[in-house]
Short mmCIF file of N, CA and C in Angstrom, two decimals:
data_model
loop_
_atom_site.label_atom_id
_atom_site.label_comp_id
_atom_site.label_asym_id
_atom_site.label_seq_id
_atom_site.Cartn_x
_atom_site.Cartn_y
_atom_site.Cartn_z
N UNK A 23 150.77 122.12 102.17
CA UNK A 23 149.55 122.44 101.50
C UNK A 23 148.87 121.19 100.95
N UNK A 24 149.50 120.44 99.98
CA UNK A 24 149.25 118.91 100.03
C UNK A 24 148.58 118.11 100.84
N UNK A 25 148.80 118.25 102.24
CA UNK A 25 148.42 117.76 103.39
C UNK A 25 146.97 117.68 103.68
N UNK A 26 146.13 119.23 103.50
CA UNK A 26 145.08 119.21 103.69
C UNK A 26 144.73 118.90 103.06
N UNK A 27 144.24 118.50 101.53
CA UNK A 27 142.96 118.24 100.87
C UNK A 27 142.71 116.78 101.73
N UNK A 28 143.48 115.96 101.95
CA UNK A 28 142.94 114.62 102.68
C UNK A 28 142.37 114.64 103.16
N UNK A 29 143.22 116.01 104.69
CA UNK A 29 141.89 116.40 105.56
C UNK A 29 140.87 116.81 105.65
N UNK A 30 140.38 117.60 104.28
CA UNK A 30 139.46 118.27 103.98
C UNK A 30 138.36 116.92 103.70
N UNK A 31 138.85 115.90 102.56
CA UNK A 31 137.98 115.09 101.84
C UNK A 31 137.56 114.27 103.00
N UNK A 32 138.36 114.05 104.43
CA UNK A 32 137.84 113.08 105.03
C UNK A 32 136.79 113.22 106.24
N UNK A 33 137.50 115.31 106.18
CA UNK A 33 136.36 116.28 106.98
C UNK A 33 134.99 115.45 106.35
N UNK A 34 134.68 115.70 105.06
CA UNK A 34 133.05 116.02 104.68
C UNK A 34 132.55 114.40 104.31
N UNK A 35 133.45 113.26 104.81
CA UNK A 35 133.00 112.13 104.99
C UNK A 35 132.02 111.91 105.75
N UNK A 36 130.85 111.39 105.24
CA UNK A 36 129.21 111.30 105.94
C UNK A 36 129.49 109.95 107.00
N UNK A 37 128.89 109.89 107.91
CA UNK A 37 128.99 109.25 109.41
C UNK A 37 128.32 107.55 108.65
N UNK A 38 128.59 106.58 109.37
CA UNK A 38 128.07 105.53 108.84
C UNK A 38 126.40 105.48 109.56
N UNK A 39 125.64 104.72 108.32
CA UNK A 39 124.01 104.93 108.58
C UNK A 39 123.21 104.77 109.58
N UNK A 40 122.36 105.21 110.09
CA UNK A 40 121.73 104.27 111.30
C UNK A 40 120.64 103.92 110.93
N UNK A 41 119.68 103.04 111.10
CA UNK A 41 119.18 102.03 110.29
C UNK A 41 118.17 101.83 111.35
N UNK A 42 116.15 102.21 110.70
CA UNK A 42 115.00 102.00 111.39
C UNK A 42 114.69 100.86 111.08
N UNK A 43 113.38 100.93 111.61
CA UNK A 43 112.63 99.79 111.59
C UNK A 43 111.33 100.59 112.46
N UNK A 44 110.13 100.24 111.89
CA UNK A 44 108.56 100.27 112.22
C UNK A 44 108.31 99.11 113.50
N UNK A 45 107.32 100.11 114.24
CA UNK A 45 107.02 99.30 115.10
C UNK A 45 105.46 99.28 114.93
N UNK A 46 104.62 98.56 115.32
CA UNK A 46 102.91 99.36 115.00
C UNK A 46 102.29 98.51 116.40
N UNK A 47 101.99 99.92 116.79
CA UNK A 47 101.24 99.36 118.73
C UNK A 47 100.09 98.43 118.57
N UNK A 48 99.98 97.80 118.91
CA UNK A 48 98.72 96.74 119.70
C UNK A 48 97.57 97.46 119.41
N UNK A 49 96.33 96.87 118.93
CA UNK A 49 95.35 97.70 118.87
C UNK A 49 94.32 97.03 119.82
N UNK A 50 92.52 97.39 119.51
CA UNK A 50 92.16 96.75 120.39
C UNK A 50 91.29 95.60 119.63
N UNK A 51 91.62 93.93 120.08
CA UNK A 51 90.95 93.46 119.16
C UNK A 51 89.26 93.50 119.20
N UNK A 52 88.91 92.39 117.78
CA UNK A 52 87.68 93.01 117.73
C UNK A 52 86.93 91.41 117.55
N UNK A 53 86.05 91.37 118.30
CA UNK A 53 85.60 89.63 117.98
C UNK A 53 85.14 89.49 116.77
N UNK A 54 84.81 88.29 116.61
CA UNK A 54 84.21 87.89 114.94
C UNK A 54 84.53 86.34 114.79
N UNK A 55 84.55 86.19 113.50
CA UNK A 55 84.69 84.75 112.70
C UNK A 55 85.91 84.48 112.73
N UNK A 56 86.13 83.21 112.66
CA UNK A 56 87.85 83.26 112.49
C UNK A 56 88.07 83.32 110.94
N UNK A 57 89.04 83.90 110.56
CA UNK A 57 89.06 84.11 109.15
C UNK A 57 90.43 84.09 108.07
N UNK A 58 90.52 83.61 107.29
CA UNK A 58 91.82 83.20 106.70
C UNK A 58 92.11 84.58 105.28
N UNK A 59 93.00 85.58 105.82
CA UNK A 59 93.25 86.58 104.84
C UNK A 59 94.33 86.68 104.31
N UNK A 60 94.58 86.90 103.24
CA UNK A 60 95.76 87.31 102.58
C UNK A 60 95.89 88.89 102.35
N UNK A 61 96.82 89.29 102.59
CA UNK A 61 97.38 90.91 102.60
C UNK A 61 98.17 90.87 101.04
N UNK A 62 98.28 91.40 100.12
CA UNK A 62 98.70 91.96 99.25
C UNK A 62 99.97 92.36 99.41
N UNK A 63 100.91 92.65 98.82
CA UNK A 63 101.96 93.04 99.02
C UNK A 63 101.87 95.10 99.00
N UNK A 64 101.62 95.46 99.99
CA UNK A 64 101.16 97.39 99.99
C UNK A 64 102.43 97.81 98.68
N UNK A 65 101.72 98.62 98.25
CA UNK A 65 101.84 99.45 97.16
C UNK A 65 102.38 100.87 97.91
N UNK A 66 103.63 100.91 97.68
CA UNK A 66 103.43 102.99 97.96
C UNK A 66 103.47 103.71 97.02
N UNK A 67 103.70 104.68 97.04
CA UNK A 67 104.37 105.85 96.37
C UNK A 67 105.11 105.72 95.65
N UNK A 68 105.83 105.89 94.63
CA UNK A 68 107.57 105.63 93.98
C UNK A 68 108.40 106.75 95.04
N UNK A 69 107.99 107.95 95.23
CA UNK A 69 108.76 108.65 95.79
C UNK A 69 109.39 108.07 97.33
N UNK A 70 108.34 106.42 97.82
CA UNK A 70 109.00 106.03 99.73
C UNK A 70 110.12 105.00 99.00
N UNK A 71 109.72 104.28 97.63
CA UNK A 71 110.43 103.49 97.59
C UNK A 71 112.07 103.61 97.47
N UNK A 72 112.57 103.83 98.32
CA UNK A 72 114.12 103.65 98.61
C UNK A 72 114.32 103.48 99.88
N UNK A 73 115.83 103.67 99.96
CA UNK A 73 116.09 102.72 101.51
C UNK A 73 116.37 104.04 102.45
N UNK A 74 116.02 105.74 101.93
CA UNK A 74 116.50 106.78 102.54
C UNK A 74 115.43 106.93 103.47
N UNK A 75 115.56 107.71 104.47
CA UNK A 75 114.11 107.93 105.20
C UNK A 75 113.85 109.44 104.74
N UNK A 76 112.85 109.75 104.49
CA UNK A 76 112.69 111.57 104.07
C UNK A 76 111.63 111.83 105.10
N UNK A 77 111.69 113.58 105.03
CA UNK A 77 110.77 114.55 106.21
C UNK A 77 109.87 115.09 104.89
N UNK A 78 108.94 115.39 105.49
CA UNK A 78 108.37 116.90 104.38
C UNK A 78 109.34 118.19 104.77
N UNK A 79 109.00 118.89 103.72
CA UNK A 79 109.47 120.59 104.11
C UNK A 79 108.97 121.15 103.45
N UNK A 80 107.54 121.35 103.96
CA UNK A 80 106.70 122.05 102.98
C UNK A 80 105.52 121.31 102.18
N UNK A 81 104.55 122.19 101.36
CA UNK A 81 103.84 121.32 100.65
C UNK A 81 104.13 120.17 99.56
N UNK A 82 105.62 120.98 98.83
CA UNK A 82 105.83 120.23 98.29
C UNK A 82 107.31 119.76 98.01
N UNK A 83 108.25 120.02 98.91
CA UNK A 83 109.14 119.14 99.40
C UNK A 83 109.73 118.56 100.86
N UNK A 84 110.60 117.60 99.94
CA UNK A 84 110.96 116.74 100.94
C UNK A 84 112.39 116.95 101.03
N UNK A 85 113.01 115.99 102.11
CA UNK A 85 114.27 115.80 102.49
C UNK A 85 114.79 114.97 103.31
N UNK A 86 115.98 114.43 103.12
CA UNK A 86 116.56 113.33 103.73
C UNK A 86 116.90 113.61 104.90
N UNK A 87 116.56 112.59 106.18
CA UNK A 87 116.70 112.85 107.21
C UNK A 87 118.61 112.46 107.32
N UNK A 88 119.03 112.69 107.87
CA UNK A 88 120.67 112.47 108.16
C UNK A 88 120.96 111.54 108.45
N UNK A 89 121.46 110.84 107.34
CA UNK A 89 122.26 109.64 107.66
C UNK A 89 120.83 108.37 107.70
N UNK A 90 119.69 108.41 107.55
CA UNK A 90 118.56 107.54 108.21
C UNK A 90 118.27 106.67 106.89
N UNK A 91 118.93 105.53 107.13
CA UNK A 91 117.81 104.31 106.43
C UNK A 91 116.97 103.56 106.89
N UNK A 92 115.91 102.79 105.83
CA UNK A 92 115.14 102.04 106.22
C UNK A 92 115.81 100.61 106.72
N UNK A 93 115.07 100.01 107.66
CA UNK A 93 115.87 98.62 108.40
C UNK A 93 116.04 97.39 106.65
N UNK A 94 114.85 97.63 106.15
CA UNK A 94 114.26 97.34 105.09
C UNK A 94 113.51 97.67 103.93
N UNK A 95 112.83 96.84 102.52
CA UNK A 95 112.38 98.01 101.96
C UNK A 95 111.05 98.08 102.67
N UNK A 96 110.44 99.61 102.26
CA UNK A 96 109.94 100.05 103.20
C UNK A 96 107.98 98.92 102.95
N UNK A 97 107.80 98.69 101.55
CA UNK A 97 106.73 97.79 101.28
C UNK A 97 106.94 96.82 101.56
N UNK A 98 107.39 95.97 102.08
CA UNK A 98 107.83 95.02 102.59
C UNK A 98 107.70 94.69 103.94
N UNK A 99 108.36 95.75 105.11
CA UNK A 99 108.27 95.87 106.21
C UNK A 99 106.88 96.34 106.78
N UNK A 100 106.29 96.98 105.74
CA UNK A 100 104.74 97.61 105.98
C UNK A 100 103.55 96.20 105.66
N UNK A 101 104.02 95.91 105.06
CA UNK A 101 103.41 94.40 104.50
C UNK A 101 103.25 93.44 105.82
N UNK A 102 104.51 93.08 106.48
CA UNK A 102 104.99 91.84 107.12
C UNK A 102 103.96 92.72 108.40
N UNK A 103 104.65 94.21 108.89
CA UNK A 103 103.83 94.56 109.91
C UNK A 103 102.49 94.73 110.20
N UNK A 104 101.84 95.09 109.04
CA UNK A 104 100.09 95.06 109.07
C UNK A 104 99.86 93.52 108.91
N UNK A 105 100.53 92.82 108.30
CA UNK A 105 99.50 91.27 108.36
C UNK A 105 99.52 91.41 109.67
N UNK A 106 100.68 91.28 110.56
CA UNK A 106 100.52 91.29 112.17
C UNK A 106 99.98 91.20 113.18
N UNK A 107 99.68 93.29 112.55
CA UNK A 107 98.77 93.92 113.36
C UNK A 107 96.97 93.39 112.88
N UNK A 108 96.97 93.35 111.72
CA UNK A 108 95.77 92.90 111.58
C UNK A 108 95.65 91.23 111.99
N UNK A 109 96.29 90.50 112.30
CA UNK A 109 96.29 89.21 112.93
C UNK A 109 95.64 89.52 114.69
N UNK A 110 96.66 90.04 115.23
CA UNK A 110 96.35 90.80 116.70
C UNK A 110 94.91 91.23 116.34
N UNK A 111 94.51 92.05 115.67
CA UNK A 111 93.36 92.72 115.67
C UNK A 111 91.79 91.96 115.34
N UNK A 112 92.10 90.98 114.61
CA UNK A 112 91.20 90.12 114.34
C UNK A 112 91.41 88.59 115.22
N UNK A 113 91.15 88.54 116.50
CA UNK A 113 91.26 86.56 117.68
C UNK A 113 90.43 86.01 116.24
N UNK A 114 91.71 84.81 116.70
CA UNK A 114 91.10 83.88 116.05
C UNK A 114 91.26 83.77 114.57
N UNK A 115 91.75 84.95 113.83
CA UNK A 115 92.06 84.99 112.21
C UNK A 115 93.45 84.84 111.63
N UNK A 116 93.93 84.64 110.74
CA UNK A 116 95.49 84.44 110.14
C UNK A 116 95.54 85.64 108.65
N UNK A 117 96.05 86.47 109.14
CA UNK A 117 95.79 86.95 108.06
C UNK A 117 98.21 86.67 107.81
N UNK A 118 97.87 86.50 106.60
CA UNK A 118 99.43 86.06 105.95
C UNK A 118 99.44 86.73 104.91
N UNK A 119 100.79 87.36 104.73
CA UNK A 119 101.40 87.75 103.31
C UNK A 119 101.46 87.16 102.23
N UNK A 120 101.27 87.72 101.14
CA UNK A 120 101.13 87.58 99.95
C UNK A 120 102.05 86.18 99.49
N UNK A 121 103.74 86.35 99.63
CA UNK A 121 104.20 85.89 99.60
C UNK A 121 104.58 84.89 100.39
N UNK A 122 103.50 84.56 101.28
CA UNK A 122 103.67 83.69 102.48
C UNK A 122 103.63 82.33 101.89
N UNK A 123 104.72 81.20 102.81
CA UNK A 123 104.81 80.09 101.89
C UNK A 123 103.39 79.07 102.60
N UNK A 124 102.51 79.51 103.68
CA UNK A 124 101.35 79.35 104.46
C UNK A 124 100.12 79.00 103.14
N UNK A 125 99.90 78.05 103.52
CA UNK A 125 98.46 77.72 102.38
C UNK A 125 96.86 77.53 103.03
N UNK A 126 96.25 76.98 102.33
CA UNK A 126 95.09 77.02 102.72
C UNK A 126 94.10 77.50 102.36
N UNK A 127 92.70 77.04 102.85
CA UNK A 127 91.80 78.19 102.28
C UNK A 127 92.01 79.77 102.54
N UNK A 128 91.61 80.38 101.53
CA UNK A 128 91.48 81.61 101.85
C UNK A 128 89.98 82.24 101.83
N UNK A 129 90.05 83.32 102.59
CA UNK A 129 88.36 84.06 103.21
C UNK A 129 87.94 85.20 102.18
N UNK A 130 89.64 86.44 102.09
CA UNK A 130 89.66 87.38 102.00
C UNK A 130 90.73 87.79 101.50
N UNK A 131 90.92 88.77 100.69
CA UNK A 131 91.74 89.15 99.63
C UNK A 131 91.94 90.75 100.08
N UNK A 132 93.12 91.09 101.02
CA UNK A 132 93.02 92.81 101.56
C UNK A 132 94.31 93.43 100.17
N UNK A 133 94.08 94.85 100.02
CA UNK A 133 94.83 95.15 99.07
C UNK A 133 95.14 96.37 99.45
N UNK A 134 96.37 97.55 99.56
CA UNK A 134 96.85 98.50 100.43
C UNK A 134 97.49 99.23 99.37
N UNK A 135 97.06 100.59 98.66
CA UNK A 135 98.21 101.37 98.24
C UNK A 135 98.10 102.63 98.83
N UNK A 136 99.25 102.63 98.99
CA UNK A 136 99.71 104.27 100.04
C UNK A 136 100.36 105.26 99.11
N UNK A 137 99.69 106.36 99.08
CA UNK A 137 100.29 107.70 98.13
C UNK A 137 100.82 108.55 99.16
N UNK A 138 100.71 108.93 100.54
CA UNK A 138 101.72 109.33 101.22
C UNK A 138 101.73 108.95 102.46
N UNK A 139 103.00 108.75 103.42
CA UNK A 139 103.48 108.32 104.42
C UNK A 139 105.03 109.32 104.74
N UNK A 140 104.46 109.99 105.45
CA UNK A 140 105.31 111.14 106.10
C UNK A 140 105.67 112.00 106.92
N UNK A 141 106.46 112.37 107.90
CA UNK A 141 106.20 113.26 108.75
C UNK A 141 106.65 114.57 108.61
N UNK A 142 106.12 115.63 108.98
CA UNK A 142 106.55 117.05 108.16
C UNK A 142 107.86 117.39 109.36
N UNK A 143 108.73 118.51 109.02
CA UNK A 143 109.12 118.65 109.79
C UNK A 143 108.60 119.52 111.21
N UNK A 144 107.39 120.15 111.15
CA UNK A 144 106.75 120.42 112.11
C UNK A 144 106.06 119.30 113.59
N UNK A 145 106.60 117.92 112.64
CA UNK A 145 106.10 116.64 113.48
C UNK A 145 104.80 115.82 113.10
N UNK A 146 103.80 117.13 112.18
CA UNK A 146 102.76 116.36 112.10
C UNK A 146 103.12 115.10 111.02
N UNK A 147 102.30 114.10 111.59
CA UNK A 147 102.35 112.80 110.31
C UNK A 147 101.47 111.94 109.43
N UNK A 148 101.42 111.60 108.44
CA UNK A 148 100.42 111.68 107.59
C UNK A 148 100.30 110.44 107.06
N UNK A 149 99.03 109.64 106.54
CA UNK A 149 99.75 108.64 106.06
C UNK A 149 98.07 108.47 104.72
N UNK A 150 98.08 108.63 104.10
CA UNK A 150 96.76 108.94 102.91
C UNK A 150 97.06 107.40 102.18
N UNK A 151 95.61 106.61 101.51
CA UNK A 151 95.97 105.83 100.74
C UNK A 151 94.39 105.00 100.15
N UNK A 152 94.45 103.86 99.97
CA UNK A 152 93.29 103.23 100.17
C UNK A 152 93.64 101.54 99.70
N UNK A 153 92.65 101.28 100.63
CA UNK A 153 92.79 100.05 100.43
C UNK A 153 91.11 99.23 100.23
N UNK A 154 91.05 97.63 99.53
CA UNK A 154 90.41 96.83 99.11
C UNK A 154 90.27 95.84 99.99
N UNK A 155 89.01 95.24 100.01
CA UNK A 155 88.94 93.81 100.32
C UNK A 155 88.01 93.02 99.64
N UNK A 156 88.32 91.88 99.06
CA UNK A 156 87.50 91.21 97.59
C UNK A 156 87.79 89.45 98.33
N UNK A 157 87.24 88.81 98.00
CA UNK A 157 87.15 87.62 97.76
C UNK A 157 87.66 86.98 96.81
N UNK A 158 88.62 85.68 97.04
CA UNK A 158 89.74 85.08 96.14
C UNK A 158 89.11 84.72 94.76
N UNK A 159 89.10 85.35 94.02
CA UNK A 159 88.70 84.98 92.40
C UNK A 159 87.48 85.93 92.06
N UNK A 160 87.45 87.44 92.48
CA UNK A 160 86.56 88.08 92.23
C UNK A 160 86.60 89.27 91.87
N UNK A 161 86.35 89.68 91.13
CA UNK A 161 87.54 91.26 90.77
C UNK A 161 86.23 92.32 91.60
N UNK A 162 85.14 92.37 91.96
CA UNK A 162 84.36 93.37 92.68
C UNK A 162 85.04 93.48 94.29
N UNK A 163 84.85 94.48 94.58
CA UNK A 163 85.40 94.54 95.99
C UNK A 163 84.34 94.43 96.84
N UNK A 164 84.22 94.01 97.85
CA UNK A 164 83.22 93.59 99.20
C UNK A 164 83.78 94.88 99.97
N UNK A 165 84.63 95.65 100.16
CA UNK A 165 84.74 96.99 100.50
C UNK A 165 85.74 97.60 99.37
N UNK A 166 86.05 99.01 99.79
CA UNK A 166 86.92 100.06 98.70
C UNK A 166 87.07 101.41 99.65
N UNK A 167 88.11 101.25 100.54
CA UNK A 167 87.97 102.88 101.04
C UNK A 167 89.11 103.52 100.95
N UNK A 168 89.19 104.61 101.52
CA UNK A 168 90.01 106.07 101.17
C UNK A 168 90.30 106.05 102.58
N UNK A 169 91.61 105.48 103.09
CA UNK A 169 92.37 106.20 104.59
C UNK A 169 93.05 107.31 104.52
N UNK A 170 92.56 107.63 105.73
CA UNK A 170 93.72 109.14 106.12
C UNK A 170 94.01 108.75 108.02
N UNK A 171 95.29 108.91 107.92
CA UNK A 171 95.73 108.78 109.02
C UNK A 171 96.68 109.72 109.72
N UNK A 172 96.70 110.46 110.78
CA UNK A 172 97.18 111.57 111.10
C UNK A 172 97.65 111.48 112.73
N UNK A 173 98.51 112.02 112.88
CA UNK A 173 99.42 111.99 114.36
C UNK A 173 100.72 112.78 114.12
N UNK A 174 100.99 113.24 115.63
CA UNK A 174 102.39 113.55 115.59
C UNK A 174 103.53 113.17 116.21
N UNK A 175 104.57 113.46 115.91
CA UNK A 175 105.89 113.25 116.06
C UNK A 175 105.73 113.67 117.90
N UNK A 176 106.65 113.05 119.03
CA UNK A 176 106.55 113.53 120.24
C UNK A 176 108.29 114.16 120.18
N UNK A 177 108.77 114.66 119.12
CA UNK A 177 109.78 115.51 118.86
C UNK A 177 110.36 115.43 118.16
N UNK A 178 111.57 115.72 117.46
CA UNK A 178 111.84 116.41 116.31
C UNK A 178 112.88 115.45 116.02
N UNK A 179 113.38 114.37 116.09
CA UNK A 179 114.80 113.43 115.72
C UNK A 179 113.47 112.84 114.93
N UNK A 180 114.57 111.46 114.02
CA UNK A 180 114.13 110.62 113.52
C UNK A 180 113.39 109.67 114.38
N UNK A 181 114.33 109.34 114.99
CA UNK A 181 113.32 108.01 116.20
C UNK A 181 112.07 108.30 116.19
N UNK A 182 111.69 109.74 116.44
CA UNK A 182 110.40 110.28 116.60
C UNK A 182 109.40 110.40 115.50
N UNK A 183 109.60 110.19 114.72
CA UNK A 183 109.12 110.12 113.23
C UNK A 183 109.02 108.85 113.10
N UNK A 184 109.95 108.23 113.16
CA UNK A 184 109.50 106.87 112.99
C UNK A 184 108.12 106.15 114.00
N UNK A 185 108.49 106.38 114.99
CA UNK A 185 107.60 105.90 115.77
C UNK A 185 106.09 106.61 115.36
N UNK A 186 106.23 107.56 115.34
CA UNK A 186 104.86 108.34 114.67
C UNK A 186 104.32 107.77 113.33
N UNK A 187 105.19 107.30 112.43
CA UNK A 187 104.66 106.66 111.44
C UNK A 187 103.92 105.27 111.43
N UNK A 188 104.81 104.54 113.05
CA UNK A 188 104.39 103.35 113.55
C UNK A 188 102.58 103.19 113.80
N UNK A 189 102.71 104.41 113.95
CA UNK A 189 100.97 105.02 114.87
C UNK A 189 100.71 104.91 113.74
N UNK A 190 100.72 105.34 112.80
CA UNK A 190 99.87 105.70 111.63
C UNK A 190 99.52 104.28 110.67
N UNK A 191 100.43 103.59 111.11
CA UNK A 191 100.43 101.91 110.21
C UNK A 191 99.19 101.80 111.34
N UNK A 192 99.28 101.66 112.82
CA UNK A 192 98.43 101.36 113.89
C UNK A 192 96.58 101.55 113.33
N UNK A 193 96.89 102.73 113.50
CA UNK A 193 95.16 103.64 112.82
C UNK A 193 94.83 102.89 111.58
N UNK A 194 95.56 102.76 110.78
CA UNK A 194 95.40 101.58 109.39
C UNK A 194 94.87 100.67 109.31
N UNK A 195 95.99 99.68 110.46
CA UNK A 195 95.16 98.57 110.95
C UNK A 195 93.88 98.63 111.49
N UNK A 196 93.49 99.44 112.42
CA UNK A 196 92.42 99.63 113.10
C UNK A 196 91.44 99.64 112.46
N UNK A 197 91.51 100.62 111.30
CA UNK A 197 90.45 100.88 110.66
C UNK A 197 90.13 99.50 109.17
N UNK A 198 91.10 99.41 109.31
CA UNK A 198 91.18 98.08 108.21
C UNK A 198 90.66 96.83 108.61
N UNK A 199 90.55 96.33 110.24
CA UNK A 199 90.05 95.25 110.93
C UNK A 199 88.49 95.84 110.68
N UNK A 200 88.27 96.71 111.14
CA UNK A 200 86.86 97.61 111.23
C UNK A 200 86.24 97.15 110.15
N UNK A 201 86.68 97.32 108.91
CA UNK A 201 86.07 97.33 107.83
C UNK A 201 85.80 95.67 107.16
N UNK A 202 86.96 94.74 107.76
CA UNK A 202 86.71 93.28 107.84
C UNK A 202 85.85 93.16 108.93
N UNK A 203 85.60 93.26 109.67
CA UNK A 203 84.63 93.04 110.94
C UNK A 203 83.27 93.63 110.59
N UNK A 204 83.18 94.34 109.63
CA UNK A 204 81.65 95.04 108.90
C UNK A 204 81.21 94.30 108.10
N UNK A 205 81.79 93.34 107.56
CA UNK A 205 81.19 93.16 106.16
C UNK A 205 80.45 91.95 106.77
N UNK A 206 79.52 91.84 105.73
CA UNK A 206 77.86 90.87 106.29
C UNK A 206 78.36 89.71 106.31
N UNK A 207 77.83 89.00 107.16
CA UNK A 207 78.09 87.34 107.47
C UNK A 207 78.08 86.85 106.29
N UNK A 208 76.79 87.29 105.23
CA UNK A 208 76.42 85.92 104.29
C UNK A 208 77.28 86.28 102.78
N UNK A 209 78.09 87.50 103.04
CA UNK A 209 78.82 88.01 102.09
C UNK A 209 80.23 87.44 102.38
N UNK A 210 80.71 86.92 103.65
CA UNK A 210 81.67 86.13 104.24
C UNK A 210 81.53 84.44 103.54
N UNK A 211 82.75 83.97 102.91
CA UNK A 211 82.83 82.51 103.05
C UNK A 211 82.63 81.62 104.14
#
């Protein structure tokens, strides 16, 4: 009788983690000025900040996908990947992280907070937030908008979620180059 509880405790031993990482597709670039930006370090939620990956279930909960961590923290990896994508998206521009040890003049000042980033368990995925772009030493913003970004899961594992969320950093970027690529020449350094 002794025997089993071991077996029991080592039955309900959780599997070791498997561990994402964001990818964010290629967008299409967009010509312009060449331009020197700094990205902010993105802001989320308190509820993404940990290393668990969660689903929705429902309007208003969530849940841990099994066993799924982030490769990294998740502002961080969203950070490093949109300077990126917004590099790709803008020939000819550098846009660098906050914490980048990269100097120089700077053009543009982008600023990112995300209140949700999620995929439900139905697949759809969401990603709501808004972001800034101001000029280095200026507290008015030269833009201020409200993203919503939406796609789904192409099935029901994590991989698939992840990658769907990848899309949704994608649309971000897109629309975030858009909105650097709008603003008036003589409002540009």
């Amino acid at each position: 009788m002794f025997l089993l509880a071991p077996l029991g405790v080592a039955a309900c031993a959780s599997a070791d983690p498997r561990f994402f990482r964001l990818a964010i597709p290629e967008g299409t670039p967009l010509p312009g000025p060449s331009l020197q930006v700094e990205l902010r370090q993105a802001r989320l939620a308190r509820y993404l900040d940990r290393p668990e990956i969660f689903r929705g279930a429902g309007a208003t909960r969530l849940v841990l996908a099994d066993n799924a961590r982030w490769a990294e923290p998740l502002e961080e990896m969203t950070t490093r990947l949109l300077a990126a994508a917004l590099t790709q998206r803008l020939p000819g521009s550098v846009v660098r992280e906050e914490r980048s040890a990269l100097g120089g003049r700077l053009d543009l000042l982008a600023s990112l907070d995300m209140s949700r980033f999620e995929v439900a368990e139905d697949g759809t995925a969401l990603l709501q937030g808004r972001f800034a772009l101001r000029r280095p030493g200026e507290d008015n913003a030269l833009a201020d908008r409200a993203v919503e970004a939406r796609g789904a899961a192409a099935g029901a594992g994590t991989a698939e979620a992840v990658t769907a969320q990848g899309a949704l950093l994608g649309q971000l970027a897109d629309q975030m180059a858009a909105a650097i690529r709008a603003l008036p020449a003589a409002r540009r350094r």
